[in-house]
Coordinates of C-alpha atoms in Angstrom, one line a residue:
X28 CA -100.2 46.2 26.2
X29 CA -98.3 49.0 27.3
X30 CA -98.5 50.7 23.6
X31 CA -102.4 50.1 24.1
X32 CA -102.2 52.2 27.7
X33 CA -100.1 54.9 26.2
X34 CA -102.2 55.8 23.5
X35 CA -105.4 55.8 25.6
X36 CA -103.6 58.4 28.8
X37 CA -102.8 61.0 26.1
X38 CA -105.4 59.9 23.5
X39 CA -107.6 61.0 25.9
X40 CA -107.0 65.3 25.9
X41 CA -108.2 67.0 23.4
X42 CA -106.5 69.7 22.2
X43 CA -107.6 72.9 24.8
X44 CA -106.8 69.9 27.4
X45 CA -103.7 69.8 26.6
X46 CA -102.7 73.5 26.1
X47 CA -104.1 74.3 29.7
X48 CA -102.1 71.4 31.0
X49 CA -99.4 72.7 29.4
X50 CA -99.1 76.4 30.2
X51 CA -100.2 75.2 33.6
X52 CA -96.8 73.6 34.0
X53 CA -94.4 75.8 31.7
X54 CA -96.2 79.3 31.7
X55 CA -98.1 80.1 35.0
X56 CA -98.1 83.6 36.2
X57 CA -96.8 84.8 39.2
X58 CA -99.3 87.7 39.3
X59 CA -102.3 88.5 41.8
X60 CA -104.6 86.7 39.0
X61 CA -102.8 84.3 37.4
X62 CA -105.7 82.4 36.1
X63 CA -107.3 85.0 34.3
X64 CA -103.3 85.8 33.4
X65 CA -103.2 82.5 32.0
X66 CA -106.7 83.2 30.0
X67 CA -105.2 85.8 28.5
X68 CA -101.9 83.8 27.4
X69 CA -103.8 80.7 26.0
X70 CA -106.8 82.1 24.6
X71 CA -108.9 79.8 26.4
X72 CA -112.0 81.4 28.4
X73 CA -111.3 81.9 32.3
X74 CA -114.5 79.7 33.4
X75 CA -113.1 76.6 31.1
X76 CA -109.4 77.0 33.0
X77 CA -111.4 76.9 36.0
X78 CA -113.5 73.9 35.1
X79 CA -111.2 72.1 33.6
X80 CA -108.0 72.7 36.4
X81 CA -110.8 71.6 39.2
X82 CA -111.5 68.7 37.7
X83 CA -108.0 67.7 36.5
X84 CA -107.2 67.9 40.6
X85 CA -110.0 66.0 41.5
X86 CA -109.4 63.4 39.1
X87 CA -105.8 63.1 39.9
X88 CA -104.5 64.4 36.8
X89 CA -102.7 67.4 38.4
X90 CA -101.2 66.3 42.0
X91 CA -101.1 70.1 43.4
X92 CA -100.7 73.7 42.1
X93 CA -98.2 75.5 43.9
X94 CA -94.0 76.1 44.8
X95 CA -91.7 73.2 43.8
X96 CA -89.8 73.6 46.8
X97 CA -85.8 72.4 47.1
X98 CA -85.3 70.1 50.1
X99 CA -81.7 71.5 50.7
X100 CA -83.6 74.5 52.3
X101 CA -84.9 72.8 55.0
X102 CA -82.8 71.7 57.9
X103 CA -84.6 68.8 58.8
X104 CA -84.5 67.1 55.4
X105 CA -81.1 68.7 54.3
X106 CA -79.8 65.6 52.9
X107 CA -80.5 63.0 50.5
X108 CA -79.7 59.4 49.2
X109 CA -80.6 56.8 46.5
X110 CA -80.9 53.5 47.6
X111 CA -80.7 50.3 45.5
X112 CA -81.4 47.3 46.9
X113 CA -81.2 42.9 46.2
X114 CA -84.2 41.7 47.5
X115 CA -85.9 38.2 46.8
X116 CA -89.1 38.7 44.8
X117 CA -91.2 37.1 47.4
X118 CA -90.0 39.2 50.1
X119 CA -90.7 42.5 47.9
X120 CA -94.5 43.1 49.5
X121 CA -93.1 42.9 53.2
X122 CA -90.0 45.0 52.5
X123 CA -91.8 47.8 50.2
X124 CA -94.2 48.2 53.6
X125 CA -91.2 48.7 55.6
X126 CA -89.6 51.1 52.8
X127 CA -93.1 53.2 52.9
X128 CA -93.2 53.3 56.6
X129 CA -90.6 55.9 56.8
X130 CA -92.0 58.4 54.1
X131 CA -89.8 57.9 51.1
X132 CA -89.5 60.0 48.6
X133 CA -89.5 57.6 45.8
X134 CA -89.9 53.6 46.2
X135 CA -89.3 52.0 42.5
X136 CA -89.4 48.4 41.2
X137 CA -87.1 48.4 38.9
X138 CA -85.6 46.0 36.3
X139 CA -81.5 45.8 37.5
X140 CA -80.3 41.7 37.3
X141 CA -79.3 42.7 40.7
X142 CA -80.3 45.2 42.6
X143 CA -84.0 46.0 41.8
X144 CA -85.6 48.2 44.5
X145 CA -84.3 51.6 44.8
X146 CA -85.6 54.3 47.0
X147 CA -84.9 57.8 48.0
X148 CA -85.1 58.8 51.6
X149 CA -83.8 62.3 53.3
X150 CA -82.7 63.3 56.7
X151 CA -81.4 66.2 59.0
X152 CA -77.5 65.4 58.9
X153 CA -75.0 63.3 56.7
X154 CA -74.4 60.7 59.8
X155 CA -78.8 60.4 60.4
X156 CA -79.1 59.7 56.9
X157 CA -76.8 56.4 57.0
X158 CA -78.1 55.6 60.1
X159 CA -81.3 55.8 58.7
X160 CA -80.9 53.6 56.1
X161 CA -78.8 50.9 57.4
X162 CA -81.7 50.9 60.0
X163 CA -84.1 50.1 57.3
X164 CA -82.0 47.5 55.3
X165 CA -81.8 45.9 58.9
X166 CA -85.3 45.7 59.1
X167 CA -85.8 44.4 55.7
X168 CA -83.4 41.7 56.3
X169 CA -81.5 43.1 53.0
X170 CA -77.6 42.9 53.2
X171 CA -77.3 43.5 49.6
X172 CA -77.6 47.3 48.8
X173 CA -75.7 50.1 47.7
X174 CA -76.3 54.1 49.2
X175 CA -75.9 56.5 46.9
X176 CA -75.9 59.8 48.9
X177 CA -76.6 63.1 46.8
X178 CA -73.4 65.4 46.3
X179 CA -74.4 67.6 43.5
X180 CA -77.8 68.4 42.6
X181 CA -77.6 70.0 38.5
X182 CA -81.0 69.5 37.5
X183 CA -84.3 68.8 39.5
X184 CA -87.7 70.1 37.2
X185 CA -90.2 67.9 35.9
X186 CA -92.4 68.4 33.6
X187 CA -94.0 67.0 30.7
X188 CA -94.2 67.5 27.1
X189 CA -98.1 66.1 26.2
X190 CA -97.3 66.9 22.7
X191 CA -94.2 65.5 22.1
X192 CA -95.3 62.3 24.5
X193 CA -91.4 62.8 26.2
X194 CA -90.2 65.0 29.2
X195 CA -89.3 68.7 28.7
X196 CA -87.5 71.4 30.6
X197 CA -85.1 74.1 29.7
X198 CA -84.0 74.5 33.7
X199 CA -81.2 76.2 34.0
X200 CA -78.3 74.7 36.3
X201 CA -78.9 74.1 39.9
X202 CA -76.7 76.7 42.4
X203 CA -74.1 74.2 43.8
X204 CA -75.2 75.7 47.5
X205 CA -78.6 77.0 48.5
X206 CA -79.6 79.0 51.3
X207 CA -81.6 77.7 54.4
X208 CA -85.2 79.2 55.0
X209 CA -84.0 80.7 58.6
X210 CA -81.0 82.1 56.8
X211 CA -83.1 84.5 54.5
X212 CA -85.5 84.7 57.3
X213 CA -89.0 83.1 55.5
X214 CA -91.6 81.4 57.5
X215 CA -90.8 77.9 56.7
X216 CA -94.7 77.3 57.1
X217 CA -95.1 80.2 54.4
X218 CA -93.3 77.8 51.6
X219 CA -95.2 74.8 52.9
X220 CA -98.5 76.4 52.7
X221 CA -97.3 77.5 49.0
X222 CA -96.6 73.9 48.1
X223 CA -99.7 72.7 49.3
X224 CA -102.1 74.9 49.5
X225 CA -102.5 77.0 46.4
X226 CA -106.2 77.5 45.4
X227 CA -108.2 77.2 42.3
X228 CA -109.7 80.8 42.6
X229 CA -109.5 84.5 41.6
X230 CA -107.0 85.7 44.0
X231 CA -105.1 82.7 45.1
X232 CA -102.2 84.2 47.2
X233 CA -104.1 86.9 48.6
X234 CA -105.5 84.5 51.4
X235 CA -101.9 82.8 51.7
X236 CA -100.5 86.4 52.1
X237 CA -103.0 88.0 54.6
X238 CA -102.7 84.4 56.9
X239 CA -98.6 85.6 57.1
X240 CA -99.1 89.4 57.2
X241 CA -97.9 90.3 53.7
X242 CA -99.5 91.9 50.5
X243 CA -100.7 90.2 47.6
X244 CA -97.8 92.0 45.4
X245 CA -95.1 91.9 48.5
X246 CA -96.2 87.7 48.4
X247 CA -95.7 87.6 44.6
X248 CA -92.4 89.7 44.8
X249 CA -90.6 87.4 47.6
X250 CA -91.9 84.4 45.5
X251 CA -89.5 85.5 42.3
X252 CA -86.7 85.9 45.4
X253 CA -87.0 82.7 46.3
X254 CA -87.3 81.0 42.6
X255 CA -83.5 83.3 42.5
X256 CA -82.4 81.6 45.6
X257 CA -83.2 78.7 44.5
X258 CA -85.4 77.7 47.6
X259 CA -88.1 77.4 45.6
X260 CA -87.7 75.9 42.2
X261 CA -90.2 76.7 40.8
X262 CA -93.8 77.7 40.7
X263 CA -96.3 75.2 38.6
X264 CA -98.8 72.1 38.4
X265 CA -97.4 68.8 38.8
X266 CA -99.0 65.9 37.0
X267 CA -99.5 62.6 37.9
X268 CA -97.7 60.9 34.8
X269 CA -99.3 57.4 34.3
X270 CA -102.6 60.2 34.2
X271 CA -101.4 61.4 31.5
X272 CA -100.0 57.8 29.4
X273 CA -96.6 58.4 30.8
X274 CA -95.8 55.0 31.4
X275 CA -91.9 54.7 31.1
X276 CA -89.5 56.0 33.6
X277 CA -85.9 55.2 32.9
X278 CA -82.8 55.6 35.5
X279 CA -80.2 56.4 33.7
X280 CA -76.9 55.5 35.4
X281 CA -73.6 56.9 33.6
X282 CA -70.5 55.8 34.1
X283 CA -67.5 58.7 33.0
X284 CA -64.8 57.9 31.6
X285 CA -62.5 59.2 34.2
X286 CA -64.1 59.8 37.6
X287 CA -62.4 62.9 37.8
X288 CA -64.6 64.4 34.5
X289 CA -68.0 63.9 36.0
X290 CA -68.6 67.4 36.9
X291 CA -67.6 68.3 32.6
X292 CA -70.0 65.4 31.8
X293 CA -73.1 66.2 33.8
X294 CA -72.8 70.1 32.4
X295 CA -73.1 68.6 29.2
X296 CA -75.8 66.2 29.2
X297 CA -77.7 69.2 31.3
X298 CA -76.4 71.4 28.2
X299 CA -77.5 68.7 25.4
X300 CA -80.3 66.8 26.8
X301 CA -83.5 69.7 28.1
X302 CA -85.7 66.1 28.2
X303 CA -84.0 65.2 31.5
X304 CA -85.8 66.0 34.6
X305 CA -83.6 65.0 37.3
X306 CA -79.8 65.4 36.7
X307 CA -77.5 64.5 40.0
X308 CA -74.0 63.3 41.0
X309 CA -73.8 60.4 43.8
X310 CA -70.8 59.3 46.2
X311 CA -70.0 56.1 45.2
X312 CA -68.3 52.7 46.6
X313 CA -66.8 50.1 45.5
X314 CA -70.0 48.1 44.5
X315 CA -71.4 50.8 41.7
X316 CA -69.3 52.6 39.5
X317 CA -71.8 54.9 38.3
X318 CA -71.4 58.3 39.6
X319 CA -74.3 60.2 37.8
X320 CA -77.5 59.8 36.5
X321 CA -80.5 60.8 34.6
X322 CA -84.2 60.5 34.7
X323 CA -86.7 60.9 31.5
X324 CA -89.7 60.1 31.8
X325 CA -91.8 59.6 28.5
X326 CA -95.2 57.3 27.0
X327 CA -93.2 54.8 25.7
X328 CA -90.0 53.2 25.5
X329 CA -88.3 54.4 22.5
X330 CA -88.1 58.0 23.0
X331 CA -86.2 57.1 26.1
X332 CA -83.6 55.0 24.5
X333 CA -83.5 57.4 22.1
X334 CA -82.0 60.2 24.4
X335 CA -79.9 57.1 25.7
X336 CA -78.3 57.1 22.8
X337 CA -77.8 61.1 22.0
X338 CA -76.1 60.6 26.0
X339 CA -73.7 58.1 24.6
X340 CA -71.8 60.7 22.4
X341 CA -71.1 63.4 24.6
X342 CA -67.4 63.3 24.7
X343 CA -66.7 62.0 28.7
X344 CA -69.5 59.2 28.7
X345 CA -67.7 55.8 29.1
X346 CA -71.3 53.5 29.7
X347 CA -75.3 54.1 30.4
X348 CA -76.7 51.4 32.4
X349 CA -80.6 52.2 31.6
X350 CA -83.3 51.0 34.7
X351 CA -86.8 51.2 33.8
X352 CA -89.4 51.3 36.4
X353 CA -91.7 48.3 36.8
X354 CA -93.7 49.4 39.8
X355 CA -94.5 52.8 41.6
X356 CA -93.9 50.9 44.8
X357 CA -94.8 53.7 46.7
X358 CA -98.5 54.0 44.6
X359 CA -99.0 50.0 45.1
X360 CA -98.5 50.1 48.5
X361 CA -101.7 53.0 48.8
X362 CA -104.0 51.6 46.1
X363 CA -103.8 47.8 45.2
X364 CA -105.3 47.8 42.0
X365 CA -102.5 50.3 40.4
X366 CA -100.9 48.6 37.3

């Protein structure tokens, strides 16, 4: 069944499809007409781009056009954690509500023997962010869980390969500190409206830059600042990846060696392994013994276990405990006929 969904998501571009979609998520121009740029660089008429990148929004194929922002930036979200959490199967629709209620970032089903929903959450301050989620364990009536708080961020792009059916990126490493907005003094607003509210059109930031009292070019130029910085990740379509027959995430949950290595190991694996999308090391108790880990997302199985295995012989890697997704929890809880 799943092999029969894969090959209708990316059966379904033709060819031009899939060359917008991807120099829409690996090649888009920072320029004052970046959609004409982007013409130019793909050889594809400017009224199909424009066509074609409408209706791929509308239809859900592309989430949003615009800054991949980095969290870390903003005060009020400056901190992170991963969640995994034992809860009983028919308790899973009451505590994925309560999950949802407070705006994860992720909520996954996924297939651990023990702990099988895990979630990402953010907050202001190291001591909200525990509060935060004891608070909602309490409220699920889950005693069984483990927190996982972010403590080095090496990788964070995603994007997808259509032709190669597997996650791509050649990302550079992450800066091991990042500036706050205020710091660099940038309208917070600025980003958001950059993030959200990037336009199909001719001119796209020249609206965005006259609402905050800049030039088109002066917008552009502080853009390529921020993408240094780090504050912005990156400037690109995001696609919705069971859109696209991306069906299979996989958490990959590695175990070093020594503990003391993880820093040699996760430069590695970001080194070896450009099909990653999220690379980060987590604080860890004495319930998990897996430090860092690895997404890849792909549209099927086997590529992913694949890139397990290439993992497995970097010198440093002790074990991979591989979680696939079983349920967007997050996309169930808005639309009840997701599968």
């Amino acid at each position: 069944m799943a092999s029969a969904n894969t090959t209708s998501g990316l059966e379904k571009f033709g060819e031009k499809e899939k060359a917008l979609l991807m120099a829409l998520q690996y090649n888009f121009p920072l320029s004052e007409e970046p959609y004409f740029d982007l013409s130019d660089f793909t050889e594809l008429k400017v009224d199909y781009i424009f066509e074609k990148t409408r209706d791929f929004l509308k239809k859900g194929v592309i989430k949003r056009i615009g800054a991949q922002l980095n969290y870390k930036a903003f005060r009020e979200i400056g901190f992170a954690a991963l969640v995994g959490a034992r809860v009983n199967s028919e308790d899973i629709t009451k505590v994925t509500q309560i999950i949802n209620s407070y705006h994860p970032k992720h909520n996954y089903l996924r297939d651990d023997e023990r702990y099988n929903v895990w979630f990402t959450i953010k907050e202001r301050t190291p001591e909200r962010l525990k509060g935060l989620v004891e608070k909602i364990m309490e409220e699920c009536s889950v005693s069984d869980y483990v927190y996982l708080p972010s403590k080095r961020v090496y990788k964070m792009d995603v994007k997808y390969d259509l032709f190669r059916g597997v996650s791509y990126s050649e990302a550079g490493i992450e800066n091991s500190s990042v500036p706050k907005v205020e710091e660099v003094g940038v309208n917070a607003n600025l980003l958001l409206d950059l993030e959200r509210n990037f336009k199909v059109e001719k001119r796209p930031f020249k609206k965005i830059a006259q609402n905050y009292g800049l030039g088109e070019g002066e917008l552009i130029s502080l853009i390529g600042e921020l993408i240094e910085l780090r504050i912005i990740r990156g400037f690109y379509a995001v696609l919705k990846e069971r859109k696209i027959g991306f069906i299979e995430n996989a958490m990959n949950m590695v175990e070093p060696e020594e503990k003391a290595r993880t820093a040699k190991v996760a430069l590695k694996l970001l080194e070896s392994i450009p099909e990653i999308t999220h690379l980060v090391e987590r604080e860890i108790d004495e319930k998990w013994r897996y430090p860092l880990y690895f997404m890849v997302h792909a549209s099927s199985k086997e590529p992913i276990e694949e890139i397990r295995d290439r993992a497995l012989k970097i010198p440093g890697v002790n074990s991979i405990k591989t979680l696939y997704s079983l349920k967007d929890l997050k996309e169930e809880d808005r639309d009840p006929d997701y599968r």
